[in-house]
Amino acid sequence: MNASEAAVQNGAAEAKSAAAAAAAGGVRAWPAILIGALALAIWWLLCSANWLPEYVFPSPQSVARAFAEDMRSGRLFDDAVVSFYRVTLGFGLAVALGVPAGLLLGTRLIVREGLLPAVNFFRSLSPLAWIPFAILWFGIGDAPAVFLIFMASFFPLVLALSGAVATVPKVYFQVGAEYGYRGARALWYVTLPAILPQLITALRVGAGLAWLVVVAAEMVAGREGLGFAIWDARNGLRIDLLVCRMITIGCIGITIDLALLQLTRLNCVRWGYER
Amino acid sequence: MDDQIATLTPDLPAAGHLPLISARGVCHAYGAFPVLRELRLEVAPGEFLAVVGPSGCGKSTLLSLMAGTRQPGSGSLLRRAATRMVYQQDGLFPWLTTAENIALGLDPQAGPAARARCLDEMLELVRLADFRHHYPHQLSGGMRRRVELARVLAGPADLLLMDEPFSALDYQTRRRMHRELQSMLASYPRAVVLVTHDIEEAALLADRILLLSDRPATVRSEFHLPAGRSRAIGDREVLEVVARIHAELAL
Ligand SMILES: Nc1ncnc2c1ncn2[C@@H]1O[C@H](COP(=O)(O)OP(=O)(O)OP(=O)(O)O)[C@@H](O)[C@H]1O
Ligand SMILES: [Mg+2]
């Protein structure tokens, strides 16, 4: 009997160390680095073959030169800061309003019945459709971009959260009530931790959307920012700069997601990803 | 602080020899769907009562009435006990560690030092001291059940309501849990109402077994066992009661 007990505990210890390995960054970097190097090599080979002229398909060398130029002038950095600022503001606003709204929709049936169709409606509406209004209402600059980012990320966030809240197992609330968590305390100590894994996933999706939208918004309603920089490079027929700015946008997007991914390493949410 | 102990508060003050629960003519229905009918039962202080009945007959409903989380449709049900529930589904919070889950059950009135001491004691009792910082998903099914038992035993409740606590476990683990429950109750005596499908389990652990009828459930028959909890599965009185229940159910 003691032996089987020990086996049970060993099993748990093993499960734990596997989980720890995954949490400590079980994903290896070299396969991705290898693919990246391979892609770069193919790009370089295609350009060396001289099938297409430089101004249609720039070579890695010219993009690297453009990158150096853009860095030296400080333009790339300034544009990235502007875009990042707009995303932070627009997405921050969406989170600040979307989390309470999602909790409300999830916990109050009547609110859900009343508002879910509207939330679904706006979620299905491409944020780009709001561009005319964004310019009419807010002109050019930070405000229209922030507005568009908000419209893009608020509704999916509300939808994901209300769904998460509505599917929290009933037994958690029974246990919570038994140990004194009612009303606002239940919301804080039961509902919120129970949906935290899904909340983090929704934040990652939302941040990705926000970063997508900022580029589009700046292309039509900006005088600065990475989106405007893309448009500017096109107008100046600087395809090398265009590619360099596209690469920057992609890299910042990956970095934002990696940063949010760190939240999934929190001990109190691991359970949500290990089933 | 008041709602902190809301479910711990009995309807009536405890009075040594009086039954912890007395239910008379209790009926309950979900809408037009009758579940319990004319149910009459008592739970004495310190008693271990097992309730056996077919699936869906209303056993979980009966426990929620005893816990006071549901009011009976008609009839009277008096509670003189503070109760704690072990739920049929996994009732641990997955975002809390073993120690934090058990700490939920600690007496909210006790001081921090007393609470810390009681927590350590409970972790020792269920032999999970090495797993205090583990999360439920890192524990086996049997270990999770032990955490739940520690949580209900940690507090001042004098009646534990257990809803098929071991039914999801494999045979060996279940048998081990039976023995552990017996020894836990020896060190921390509590009255228990155990709902189970397992007739052997009931005969092994309980002082008294109530057999419920099909839904709408009422008490169909009652079996007594000599008091004292260190029975083994092969004991004559256990085998005898199991045989009588089998006969009654025409199995
Ligand atoms: N909240 C509810 N609303 C409506 N009907 C319910 C509810 N809870 C239970 N029931 C019904 O009441 C009956 C009894 O349910 P209960 O959970 O008490 O049965 P049980 O004896 O515990 O069953 P099991 O042994 O399968 O756990 C079932 O038929 C069930 O469908
Ligand atoms: Mg049940």
mmCIF file with all atom_site columns, C-alpha atoms and ligand atoms in Angstrom, chain A residues 170 174, chain B residues 28-31 33-36 53-64 70 88 163-164 195-197 212 215 217, ligand 1:
data_model
loop_
_atom_site.group_PDB
_atom_site.id
_atom_site.type_symbol
_atom_site.label_atom_id
_atom_site.label_alt_id
_atom_site.label_comp_id
_atom_site.label_asym_id
_atom_site.label_entity_id
_atom_site.label_seq_id
_atom_site.pdbx_PDB_ins_code
_atom_site.Cartn_x
_atom_site.Cartn_y
_atom_site.Cartn_z
_atom_site.occupancy
_atom_site.B_iso_or_equiv
_atom_site.pdbx_formal_charge
_atom_site.auth_seq_id
_atom_site.auth_comp_id
_atom_site.auth_asym_id
_atom_site.auth_atom_id
_atom_site.pdbx_PDB_model_num
ATOM   1  C CA  . LYS A 1 170 ? -21.451 26.368 -10.890 1.00 0.00 ? 170 LYS A CA  1
ATOM   2  C CA  . GLN A 1 174 ? -21.339 27.082 -4.445  1.00 0.00 ? 174 GLN A CA  1
ATOM   3  C CA  . HIS B 2 28  ? -39.188 19.237 -2.768  1.00 0.00 ? 28  HIS B CA  1
ATOM   4  C CA  . ALA B 2 29  ? -39.790 19.813 -6.454  1.00 0.00 ? 29  ALA B CA  1
ATOM   5  C CA  . TYR B 2 30  ? -37.971 21.616 -9.244  1.00 0.00 ? 30  TYR B CA  1
ATOM   6  C CA  . GLY B 2 31  ? -40.914 23.384 -10.833 1.00 0.00 ? 31  GLY B CA  1
ATOM   7  C CA  . PHE B 2 33  ? -40.775 17.960 -11.184 1.00 0.00 ? 33  PHE B CA  1
ATOM   8  C CA  . PRO B 2 34  ? -41.097 16.263 -7.769  1.00 0.00 ? 34  PRO B CA  1
ATOM   9  C CA  . VAL B 2 35  ? -37.785 15.088 -6.325  1.00 0.00 ? 35  VAL B CA  1
ATOM   10 C CA  . LEU B 2 36  ? -38.313 14.431 -2.608  1.00 0.00 ? 36  LEU B CA  1
ATOM   11 C CA  . GLY B 2 53  ? -30.297 5.585  -3.512  1.00 0.00 ? 53  GLY B CA  1
ATOM   12 C CA  . PRO B 2 54  ? -30.629 5.242  -7.270  1.00 0.00 ? 54  PRO B CA  1
ATOM   13 C CA  . SER B 2 55  ? -29.093 7.853  -9.536  1.00 0.00 ? 55  SER B CA  1
ATOM   14 C CA  . GLY B 2 56  ? -31.191 10.984 -9.914  1.00 0.00 ? 56  GLY B CA  1
ATOM   15 C CA  . CYS B 2 57  ? -33.466 10.199 -6.961  1.00 0.00 ? 57  CYS B CA  1
ATOM   16 C CA  . GLY B 2 58  ? -32.612 13.459 -5.208  1.00 0.00 ? 58  GLY B CA  1
ATOM   17 C CA  . LYS B 2 59  ? -29.642 12.707 -2.935  1.00 0.00 ? 59  LYS B CA  1
ATOM   18 C CA  . SER B 2 60  ? -27.696 15.839 -3.858  1.00 0.00 ? 60  SER B CA  1
ATOM   19 C CA  . THR B 2 61  ? -30.883 17.837 -3.456  1.00 0.00 ? 61  THR B CA  1
ATOM   20 C CA  . LEU B 2 62  ? -31.328 16.392 0.022   1.00 0.00 ? 62  LEU B CA  1
ATOM   21 C CA  . LEU B 2 63  ? -27.790 17.424 0.972   1.00 0.00 ? 63  LEU B CA  1
ATOM   22 C CA  . SER B 2 64  ? -28.328 20.975 -0.270  1.00 0.00 ? 64  SER B CA  1
ATOM   23 C CA  . ARG B 2 70  ? -31.895 25.342 -0.688  1.00 0.00 ? 70  ARG B CA  1
ATOM   24 C CA  . GLN B 2 88  ? -19.869 15.622 -6.009  1.00 0.00 ? 88  GLN B CA  1
ATOM   25 C CA  . ASP B 2 163 ? -21.780 13.905 -1.893  1.00 0.00 ? 163 ASP B CA  1
ATOM   26 C CA  . GLU B 2 164 ? -20.304 10.727 -3.423  1.00 0.00 ? 164 GLU B CA  1
ATOM   27 C CA  . VAL B 2 195 ? -24.272 10.049 0.002   1.00 0.00 ? 195 VAL B CA  1
ATOM   28 C CA  . THR B 2 196 ? -23.025 7.087  -1.998  1.00 0.00 ? 196 THR B CA  1
ATOM   29 C CA  . HIS B 2 197 ? -23.890 4.554  -4.681  1.00 0.00 ? 197 HIS B CA  1
ATOM   30 C CA  . LEU B 2 212 ? -33.977 5.893  -0.622  1.00 0.00 ? 212 LEU B CA  1
ATOM   31 C CA  . ARG B 2 215 ? -37.601 9.634  -7.487  1.00 0.00 ? 215 ARG B CA  1
ATOM   32 C CA  . ALA B 2 217 ? -37.452 9.843  -3.095  1.00 0.00 ? 217 ALA B CA  1
HETATM 33 N N1  . LIG C 3 .   ? -31.253 22.764 -10.253 1.00 0.00 ? 1   LIG C N1  1
HETATM 34 C C1  . LIG C 3 .   ? -32.085 21.856 -10.771 1.00 0.00 ? 1   LIG C C1  1
HETATM 35 N N2  . LIG C 3 .   ? -33.119 22.246 -11.556 1.00 0.00 ? 1   LIG C N2  1
HETATM 36 C C2  . LIG C 3 .   ? -33.982 21.347 -12.050 1.00 0.00 ? 1   LIG C C2  1
HETATM 37 N N3  . LIG C 3 .   ? -33.920 20.019 -11.831 1.00 0.00 ? 1   LIG C N3  1
HETATM 38 C C3  . LIG C 3 .   ? -32.916 19.579 -11.061 1.00 0.00 ? 1   LIG C C3  1
HETATM 39 C C4  . LIG C 3 .   ? -31.945 20.464 -10.492 1.00 0.00 ? 1   LIG C C4  1
HETATM 40 N N4  . LIG C 3 .   ? -31.072 19.733 -9.772  1.00 0.00 ? 1   LIG C N4  1
HETATM 41 C C5  . LIG C 3 .   ? -31.461 18.467 -9.902  1.00 0.00 ? 1   LIG C C5  1
HETATM 42 N N5  . LIG C 3 .   ? -32.566 18.353 -10.660 1.00 0.00 ? 1   LIG C N5  1
HETATM 43 C C6  . LIG C 3 .   ? -33.291 17.114 -10.979 1.00 0.00 ? 1   LIG C C6  1
HETATM 44 O O1  . LIG C 3 .   ? -33.670 16.555 -9.766  1.00 0.00 ? 1   LIG C O1  1
HETATM 45 C C7  . LIG C 3 .   ? -33.426 15.158 -9.757  1.00 0.00 ? 1   LIG C C7  1
HETATM 46 C C8  . LIG C 3 .   ? -32.567 14.823 -8.571  1.00 0.00 ? 1   LIG C C8  1
HETATM 47 O O2  . LIG C 3 .   ? -31.303 15.429 -8.718  1.00 0.00 ? 1   LIG C O2  1
HETATM 48 P P1  . LIG C 3 .   ? -30.138 15.150 -7.687  1.00 0.00 ? 1   LIG C P1  1
HETATM 49 O O3  . LIG C 3 .   ? -28.919 15.815 -8.216  1.00 0.00 ? 1   LIG C O3  1
HETATM 50 O O4  . LIG C 3 .   ? -30.579 15.528 -6.328  1.00 0.00 ? 1   LIG C O4  1
HETATM 51 O O5  . LIG C 3 .   ? -30.001 13.573 -7.800  1.00 0.00 ? 1   LIG C O5  1
HETATM 52 P P2  . LIG C 3 .   ? -28.941 12.582 -7.153  1.00 0.00 ? 1   LIG C P2  1
HETATM 53 O O6  . LIG C 3 .   ? -29.693 11.570 -6.394  1.00 0.00 ? 1   LIG C O6  1
HETATM 54 O O7  . LIG C 3 .   ? -27.900 13.338 -6.446  1.00 0.00 ? 1   LIG C O7  1
HETATM 55 O O8  . LIG C 3 .   ? -28.333 11.914 -8.464  1.00 0.00 ? 1   LIG C O8  1
HETATM 56 P P3  . LIG C 3 .   ? -26.867 11.305 -8.676  1.00 0.00 ? 1   LIG C P3  1
HETATM 57 O O9  . LIG C 3 .   ? -26.796 10.062 -7.878  1.00 0.00 ? 1   LIG C O9  1
HETATM 58 O O10 . LIG C 3 .   ? -26.829 11.009 -10.137 1.00 0.00 ? 1   LIG C O10 1
HETATM 59 O O11 . LIG C 3 .   ? -25.905 12.354 -8.245  1.00 0.00 ? 1   LIG C O11 1
HETATM 60 C C9  . LIG C 3 .   ? -32.770 14.816 -11.081 1.00 0.00 ? 1   LIG C C9  1
HETATM 61 O O12 . LIG C 3 .   ? -33.715 14.171 -11.881 1.00 0.00 ? 1   LIG C O12 1
HETATM 62 C C10 . LIG C 3 .   ? -32.406 16.131 -11.683 1.00 0.00 ? 1   LIG C C10 1
HETATM 63 O O13 . LIG C 3 .   ? -32.661 16.116 -13.062 1.00 0.00 ? 1   LIG C O13 1
#
